[in-house]
Amino acid sequence: MVEMYTSKALGLGRSMVVLSRGLGLCALAAAATACAGESAPQGVGDFVVDNPGGGDGSGLTGTAGAGDEGDTDPSGGDSGGEDDGGDGEREVSEADIVFVDGDRLYALSATGGLSVIDASSPDTALPVLGRHRMPGQPFEMYLDGGQVFVMMNDYGSYALDEATGAYAWHSSSRLVALDVSNPASIHARGEFEIPGTIQDSRRVGDILYLVTYEDGWCWGCEENQPKTVVTSLDVSNLAAVEVVDSVVFANDTGDPWDWGGPRSVSATDERLYIGGVEYDDWEDAHSTIDVIDISDPGGVMQRGASVSIAGSIESRWQMDEYEGVLRVISQPWGWANDAPPTIETFTVVSAAEVTALASVPMVLPRPETLQSVRFDGARGYAVTFEQTDPLFTIDLADPAVPKQVGELEIPGWVHHIEPRGDRLLALGFDRDNAEGSINVSLFDVADLAAPTMLSRVGFGGDWADFAEDQNRLHKAFSILEDLGLLLVPFSGWNYDDAQGEWSCGMYSSGIQLVDWGDDALTLRGVAPSHGQARRALIHRDRLLAMSDKSVQAFDIADRDAPAARADVALAANVNDVAFGDGVVVRLSSDWWTNETSLEVVSADDPETAEPLGRLALASISEDFACGSSWGRDLFVHEGFAYLLRESYSWGEFEEYSSILVLDAIDVRDPANPQWTDDRAAVPARLRRLRPGFAERGAHGGPRR
C-alpha cells in the first residue's frame, strides 16, 4: 500500500481511488478506462454486498434506520464496568488496530489499509500474506474467525444527488466486513455506510455497537443539527450481519449557541454511557451522560436516563459504573471559572432510573485543570495540573459519602493511569525534564491517605507524544507482568544542537522498554520505529512493533539494545509517480527518516510498500537534505527517470537565486537505480527546454 502526500497530506490509497472504490492505481493511468469488480454507487443506509440479489450469506444485510428516538477492567475495559464474560455476563470487547491469531498478525494501518502478515519466523522475515487497500481512513477493527470488521472514516464514494439527478463525490463512515480466510484474496463481503464520523464502538456478546458523531455539516447529516448516533448490529452470523436498532441524541434546543461535540463511551454488558460536553453559551459548559439499555442480547436498545453532570466529560475514564453506582469526576468550565473538579455519584437501578446520590467539590491547593481520572473498584484517582501535578486519591467505599483522602505533588502531569492492586502505573508528561518530555511513573497507593511515587523514568526527547488519545491510550500501553516489562510506543521531535539554527531536526519514534520489578522502574533500550509507533506486543519471544508505516521484529534478550531482526513496510510516502516500460517510478519524501528518495516498483504492483530499488537523493545534492524535495516534474523515457526540480543558492549578501535542474536516473535495472552525469542520457530536445535550464554536472554544479 502506498500513501501519497499532497498539500493536504492525502493518502495515495485514498487519492488514487477517486473514481470509485477498488479502482486503485488504474485511476491514474491515462489508458485505464475501467476497473473490474466495481458496483454501482449506493445511497446512505443501503448495504453493498457481493451478491445483492442473494440471501446466501453474501455479507451485511438488514434495514438501516430502524431508529429509536427514545421510544424504544485491566483488559482494556472500564474498571468495574466493562465485563470479562464471567458469572454469566456477556463479554464486552473493544476494537483495535492489531490482532494476532496463531501466527497471523492483522495490522490496520491508517495509511496502508489492512495487512495480514506471517509472524511464524520473526527472526528471518515477516512476509505479507495479503493486503487490502481502503478508500477511507481506517479507524479500528474487530477480528472474528475468518472475518474482519473494519471501521473507516472519510470514506469516499459516489452517491446520487437527488437535487441534481447526478452522481456526486462524498465522504462518510463505513463498516466493512472483509473475508480474510484466504489472505491472498481478501475481499469485502459487505459494507454499511453511515453519516458522520465513527467515535468509538463496543462488541457485547453478538452485538456490535457503533457510536458516530454528526457535526451538522457532514454528507447525509441533518444541516446544522449536531447529533450522536448509536447503531447496533447483530454479528452472530458472520455471513449475514444485520442492523438491529439505532438511538439518536440530538441538540433540540434550537439555540445556535447551544452545541456539543463528540462523546466518549463507557460500557457494561447491560448499559452504554455516552458522555460529552454541551455548551449552553460561551460562558458555561456542562456535560450530559445519556444511558442506553443494551441488555437485550438481540441488540434492541432502549433509551434511558439523561444525566446532567457538573463539568466537562472529555474521556471515558471520567465515568464508571461499579456495583450499581455510576461515579463521575468532571470539572465545570467557563471563562474566568476557577471551580474545582466535582465528584458525583448516582444510584443505577436501571438504564431509565439513575438518581443523584452525592456531589462533592474537590479541594485543590490552587486553581488547576483536571487532566486525568481513573476508577478502580471502590477507589478513584484524579490528576490536576498547573505547574506541578497533584495526584488525588478518593475513597468511594461509601458512594453516598465520597471522600477526598490523599494528595501527592509531583512534576508535570499524569495523562493515563493503569491500576494494579495497590500500585498505579501511569503515563505522563514533564516538558522540563532533561531526560525526556514523557515518562512512566509507579505509585504506591496502599495507604490512600499517603500516596507515594516509588519510581519514575523519563524518555522521548524534546517534544515526545503518544499516537493515541486518552480514550485509546490503554490499548498502546503494554504491561507484561509475567516478564516484568512495560512497552511504551512513542514518537517525538528532536533537534541536533550541534547544527545550531540550521538544524533541520527529525522525528524519533519507537518502543521504549521499561523494566518493572521490586517496586522500581528501570529505563532500558528503545526499539526504533519507522513511522509513528502505535502498538507493541511479544510473539514467539520477539518484540513486534507496529506503526502506520511498518511492522518490525526485535530480539530483546538484551533489553538495553533491542536488535532488529525483520521488518515489513505497510505504506510508503509518495509525492509523485511516473510510468515507464514495465515500471513505475515514485518520488518519496519520508519525514520519519528525513530522506528523499526515488523508488522503482513493478507496474504490475504499483501500490506495493516495498520497492524493487531505491536511490537516496541526498547522495546527489544537498538540496535534498532534511527530506526536502523541490520536484516540479517527474517522467520516464527509454529506461531513464528524469526529475526536473528547482535548486536554490544564497549569495554573498544573503540574496538567493534559483535555477531549474534536471537529474537523470538510470532505472534500466529496477533493483539498482543510478544517478548519471552522462549528458548523452538527456534527450537533445530536453536540453533546449527553456532559458535557465540546467542539468546536474559531474561535481554537483549546474552546467548550461
PDB file of C-alpha atoms in Angstrom, residues 138 186 288 379 412 467 489 547 595 609 632 644 666 683:
ATOM      1  CA  PRO A 138      -9.112   3.145   8.815  1.00  0.00           C
ATOM      2  CA  ILE A 186      -9.119 -10.629   0.799  1.00  0.00           C
ATOM      3  CA  THR A 288     -24.690  15.063  29.757  1.00  0.00           C
ATOM      4  CA  ARG A 379     -11.248   3.783  44.728  1.00  0.00           C
ATOM      5  CA  GLY A 412       4.480  17.532  35.242  1.00  0.00           C
ATOM      6  CA  ALA A 467      -0.178   8.374  18.949  1.00  0.00           C
ATOM      7  CA  PRO A 489       5.069   3.333  21.908  1.00  0.00           C
ATOM      8  CA  SER A 547       3.453   1.823  13.192  1.00  0.00           C
ATOM      9  CA  GLU A 595      15.196  11.074   3.386  1.00  0.00           C
ATOM     10  CA  ALA A 609       5.107  -0.561   0.001  1.00  0.00           C
ATOM     11  CA  ARG A 632       8.480  20.138 -10.360  1.00  0.00           C
ATOM     12  CA  LEU A 644      13.006  18.395 -13.003  1.00  0.00           C
ATOM     13  CA  ASP A 666      19.131   5.096 -14.891  1.00  0.00           C
ATOM     14  CA  PRO A 683      17.437  13.714 -24.857  1.00  0.00           C
TER      15      PRO A 683
END
